[in-house]
Amino acid sequence: MMYRSKPCLPYFSAVVKNVASPNVEIKKLVYIFLLHHAEAEPDLALLSINTIQKSLTDQNPQVRAMALRVMSGIRVPVISQIVSLAIKRGCGDMSPYVRKAAALAIPKCYKLDPNTIPQLLDYLSILLGDKQYYVAGSGVTAYLEICPERVDLIHKHYRSLVRKLVDMDEWSQLATLRLMSIYARKCLPVRSKKMKKSKTRGFYDDEASEEEGSITEEVRILDPDLELFLRTCKSLLYSRNAAVIVSVARCFLDLGTPDYVDSAIGPLVALLRSPQDIQQVALYNIVDVCLARPERFVRYADHFLVHASDPFDIARLKFEVWTLIYTHCEPHVRDMILCELEHFTRALNPEIVQESVRAIGRCAQSDSLASPRCLRILLEQVSSVDGNLSAESLTVIRHLIQQDPQNHTKTVIRLAKNLDITPNPEARATIIWLVGEFAGVDNESNIAPDVLRILAKGFATESEPAKLQIVLLAAKVYLHHLNNLPEPQPQSSNPSASFQELPPSIDQDEPDNPFASSASSSPPANPTYPNPSEPPDPDHPIPKLWNYILLLARYDTSYDLRDRTRTYRALLANSSSTQLASLLLLAPKPVPHAPSPSENRRDLPLGSTSLILGSKFAMGQGQELPAWVEEGQEPDPRLRDEGGVGKDAGGVSSVGSGRPAGEALDAALREEKEKEKERGKGKGRMVEKSLEDWLGEEEMEQEEEEEDGSGEDEETEEDESEYEEITDSEEEEGGGKMEAKGLVDKESSSPSSS
């Protein structure tokens, strides 16, 4: 039984009432419902805004983050200012989970109302400098969506973002890599330095030394901040995400030196152990890197072996990598590549067979030593039952023969013998064309007239491509016959007439005078020339073959064939004037060169969709990196200091810079030590002390301490004697006072007793 979905808008008000439910799970469901249907019912959705705002102050950070996410997801432009205030509150939240939600809400608020961009940029600057890496990563994603051209916001956060790059999630890493690539092109110029390389002598003195002198090379010098970014990216090559590895390789290719590109080749090749869909994307990027650095893939040649389960696209890309690295491989690796390609010429899939034949041809073009072996492999495929295979093989053979036509005359004779067993129209047309190209060789190896004679018998049963080449072959054979004839000489009626007695028009005094009179330019009355409309020798077999082919083509059903036949007949109508025909039919052909199939993808960015599709029109806006900033026009490097340009004289950042206190104290201690060293250098160099000097100093210190102790004892004894004297005198004075007091008491008591 099938259930059909029903519209949920009639239940909107009933569902929204549950937004104030204390149950978190119910709140999640209500929030999801609001996100789906708020745009259809904006008035009813506004009734829940107050409740969602109250959730922003909930004790649970998950509830606060959900409320912020839902408020920014309700696509009602009226609440844009409310969403902006909610983002401001979220930026200052204690929970990093809520701050991350605030960062992701910034692009949504910008889409609701672009006029809020000044406030959002302030919030974004705060979030980019957040200490939590996942908050900063979300801030980078928001930055790329709303203001990718505002590089001034990145200056003070550049180094902190680079340090947090390793800890970010995969999506944030991709966004940060993209941001740093753009920032490096706009703010970090390319610098180069000329360095001299001196040639060294031989290892032994009796060896012949090389030419003395030096070679000046221009070496690229990386900016310290760019080198910091590239070094940090190296650790991302071990990521479990294929997109991160490809993005790092793109950064190295666009920003780094060849050494950095070489370090990314191994991780790219390791992606071939991934599923087939990832393998195909990885191979497109590998081929793009291989076009720039083919010699670095030689050590990984066995990783590109084609498996029986590989689809055609993966096999084609692996064949292409082999052809690119073929010239850089060792001989045994070349043999392995050719053996594998020869094996796949007998595969069941016709597409793989054709691609392997093309790969063999590219290997033969790149290495002349392997050309005979490749030609032998291809000649075996000419007599194949598969017509497509034989046609493709003959096309590649034709390219190889055109590279060195002098040494392939026997190859053409062998191919001509296969005309009886080659049914494919394209293959037959290729063989006939090759025979026509060798129609002008010496008489011993010239088989073109005989081939034309045999083909003329079955002209009516041939296919249209073969008929076109037969007519072309007949024209070339007849043209060579005309060119080999002796030049016609005028025959005078007077046998005793000499060359000096010719009229002035025949003499070469005024050959190019267009104003000569008709009487002076007319030919002599008696000399006779052969009729130009008829061949010089009508009984020769070649003119007979030519006329016979013209007659057969005249009544053919193909318009193209009849038109070409009339063109050739007009060119060769005058047997005494064949210069134009020779220029058109016998002109030397350029040597064909079959480039790599991905050659047109060389300028496309690595890891982009346009690289997979092979079209620059598939590239999204802003995917191309900007040009390098010119030296002298880059921003002040001090802007990237974490304390900004405003630093104190000691170089230590101010308190509000966000620099850890431990680093500031370490820097202060290092500076203090450097100052002490400078003071010591000003007084004089410190003399190194021996062990006896150190022991002598210790004895002197002990003696000084003993002397200080004896002096203190004497002082204490003197103080004690003085104290005793003072107490004795006080006691004597006290005793006298007591006696005087007793006498006074006696005197005062005597009258009373009396």
mmCIF file of N, CA, C and O in Angstrom, residues 353-381:
data_model
loop_
_atom_site.group_PDB
_atom_site.id
_atom_site.type_symbol
_atom_site.label_atom_id
_atom_site.label_comp_id
_atom_site.label_asym_id
_atom_site.label_seq_id
_atom_site.Cartn_x
_atom_site.Cartn_y
_atom_site.Cartn_z
ATOM 1 N N VAL A 353 40.287 -0.989 -26.341
ATOM 2 C CA VAL A 353 41.197 -1.387 -27.416
ATOM 3 C C VAL A 353 41.643 -0.162 -28.216
ATOM 4 O O VAL A 353 42.843 0.024 -28.491
ATOM 5 N N GLN A 354 40.706 0.691 -28.599
ATOM 6 C CA GLN A 354 41.061 1.887 -29.361
ATOM 7 C C GLN A 354 41.957 2.825 -28.557
ATOM 8 O O GLN A 354 42.915 3.398 -29.101
ATOM 9 N N GLU A 355 41.651 2.967 -27.275
ATOM 10 C CA GLU A 355 42.466 3.871 -26.453
ATOM 11 C C GLU A 355 43.872 3.323 -26.262
ATOM 12 O O GLU A 355 44.851 4.089 -26.225
ATOM 13 N N SER A 356 44.012 2.007 -26.150
ATOM 14 C CA SER A 356 45.349 1.423 -26.022
ATOM 15 C C SER A 356 46.156 1.614 -27.304
ATOM 16 O O SER A 356 47.369 1.867 -27.253
ATOM 17 N N VAL A 357 45.497 1.518 -28.461
ATOM 18 C CA VAL A 357 46.199 1.745 -29.728
ATOM 19 C C VAL A 357 46.672 3.194 -29.817
ATOM 20 O O VAL A 357 47.807 3.473 -30.236
ATOM 21 N N ARG A 358 45.827 4.137 -29.418
ATOM 22 C CA ARG A 358 46.238 5.545 -29.429
ATOM 23 C C ARG A 358 47.393 5.784 -28.462
ATOM 24 O O ARG A 358 48.313 6.571 -28.753
ATOM 25 N N ALA A 359 47.350 5.120 -27.317
ATOM 26 C CA ALA A 359 48.444 5.278 -26.352
ATOM 27 C C ALA A 359 49.753 4.739 -26.909
ATOM 28 O O ALA A 359 50.824 5.338 -26.696
ATOM 29 N N ILE A 360 49.690 3.629 -27.640
ATOM 30 C CA ILE A 360 50.909 3.090 -28.266
ATOM 31 C C ILE A 360 51.460 4.092 -29.274
ATOM 32 O O ILE A 360 52.680 4.306 -29.369
ATOM 33 N N GLY A 361 50.570 4.724 -30.038
ATOM 34 C CA GLY A 361 51.028 5.724 -30.990
ATOM 35 C C GLY A 361 51.694 6.912 -30.321
ATOM 36 O O GLY A 361 52.712 7.424 -30.816
ATOM 37 N N ARG A 362 51.145 7.366 -29.195
ATOM 38 C CA ARG A 362 51.771 8.491 -28.487
ATOM 39 C C ARG A 362 53.129 8.102 -27.915
ATOM 40 O O ARG A 362 54.055 8.919 -27.881
ATOM 41 N N CYS A 363 53.255 6.857 -27.457
ATOM 42 C CA CYS A 363 54.561 6.396 -26.967
ATOM 43 C C CYS A 363 55.581 6.363 -28.099
ATOM 44 O O CYS A 363 56.749 6.738 -27.906
ATOM 45 N N ALA A 364 55.147 5.917 -29.291
ATOM 46 C CA ALA A 364 56.069 5.861 -30.426
ATOM 47 C C ALA A 364 56.475 7.260 -30.879
ATOM 48 O O ALA A 364 57.622 7.475 -31.303
ATOM 49 N N GLN A 365 55.566 8.219 -30.807
ATOM 50 C CA GLN A 365 55.909 9.587 -31.196
ATOM 51 C C GLN A 365 56.907 10.218 -30.234
ATOM 52 O O GLN A 365 57.784 10.978 -30.649
ATOM 53 N N SER A 366 56.786 9.908 -28.960
ATOM 54 C CA SER A 366 57.672 10.524 -27.968
ATOM 55 C C SER A 366 59.042 9.869 -27.902
ATOM 56 O O SER A 366 59.995 10.489 -27.436
ATOM 57 N N ASP A 367 59.156 8.612 -28.383
ATOM 58 C CA ASP A 367 60.436 7.893 -28.315
ATOM 59 C C ASP A 367 60.682 7.237 -29.671
ATOM 60 O O ASP A 367 59.988 6.286 -30.050
ATOM 61 N N SER A 368 61.652 7.740 -30.409
ATOM 62 C CA SER A 368 61.933 7.189 -31.739
ATOM 63 C C SER A 368 62.496 5.779 -31.672
ATOM 64 O O SER A 368 62.334 4.992 -32.619
ATOM 65 N N LEU A 369 63.169 5.429 -30.575
ATOM 66 C CA LEU A 369 63.722 4.082 -30.458
ATOM 67 C C LEU A 369 62.626 3.031 -30.319
ATOM 68 O O LEU A 369 62.806 1.877 -30.729
ATOM 69 N N ALA A 370 61.510 3.404 -29.746
ATOM 70 C CA ALA A 370 60.406 2.450 -29.574
ATOM 71 C C ALA A 370 59.477 2.417 -30.774
ATOM 72 O O ALA A 370 58.528 1.630 -30.788
ATOM 73 N N SER A 371 59.733 3.251 -31.786
ATOM 74 C CA SER A 371 58.836 3.317 -32.939
ATOM 75 C C SER A 371 58.753 2.000 -33.697
ATOM 76 O O SER A 371 57.645 1.575 -34.067
ATOM 77 N N PRO A 372 59.854 1.276 -33.975
ATOM 78 C CA PRO A 372 59.719 -0.011 -34.688
ATOM 79 C C PRO A 372 58.871 -1.036 -33.930
ATOM 80 O O PRO A 372 58.050 -1.734 -34.537
ATOM 81 N N ARG A 373 59.073 -1.118 -32.635
ATOM 82 C CA ARG A 373 58.278 -2.081 -31.866
ATOM 83 C C ARG A 373 56.803 -1.690 -31.866
ATOM 84 O O ARG A 373 55.929 -2.547 -32.019
ATOM 85 N N CYS A 374 56.521 -0.407 -31.689
ATOM 86 C CA CYS A 374 55.124 0.031 -31.708
ATOM 87 C C CYS A 374 54.495 -0.206 -33.074
ATOM 88 O O CYS A 374 53.322 -0.601 -33.177
ATOM 89 N N LEU A 375 55.271 0.014 -34.141
ATOM 90 C CA LEU A 375 54.749 -0.215 -35.486
ATOM 91 C C LEU A 375 54.451 -1.687 -35.717
ATOM 92 O O LEU A 375 53.443 -2.039 -36.353
ATOM 93 N N ARG A 376 55.298 -2.558 -35.189
ATOM 94 C CA ARG A 376 55.042 -3.998 -35.329
ATOM 95 C C ARG A 376 53.761 -4.394 -34.604
ATOM 96 O O ARG A 376 52.952 -5.188 -35.115
ATOM 97 N N ILE A 377 53.550 -3.826 -33.414
ATOM 98 C CA ILE A 377 52.326 -4.138 -32.659
ATOM 99 C C ILE A 377 51.093 -3.654 -33.420
ATOM 100 O O ILE A 377 50.071 -4.358 -33.496
ATOM 101 N N LEU A 378 51.200 -2.478 -34.026
ATOM 102 C CA LEU A 378 50.043 -1.917 -34.724
ATOM 103 C C LEU A 378 49.759 -2.648 -36.028
ATOM 104 O O LEU A 378 48.601 -2.792 -36.429
ATOM 105 N N LEU A 379 50.808 -3.106 -36.726
ATOM 106 C CA LEU A 379 50.587 -3.828 -37.979
ATOM 107 C C LEU A 379 49.862 -5.145 -37.756
ATOM 108 O O LEU A 379 49.153 -5.638 -38.649
ATOM 109 N N GLU A 380 50.035 -5.701 -36.576
ATOM 110 C CA GLU A 380 49.307 -6.936 -36.264
ATOM 111 C C GLU A 380 47.811 -6.696 -36.117
ATOM 112 O O GLU A 380 47.011 -7.625 -36.249
ATOM 113 N N GLN A 381 47.432 -5.451 -35.826
ATOM 114 C CA GLN A 381 46.015 -5.140 -35.615
ATOM 115 C C GLN A 381 45.311 -4.726 -36.914
ATOM 116 O O GLN A 381 44.091 -4.577 -36.917
#
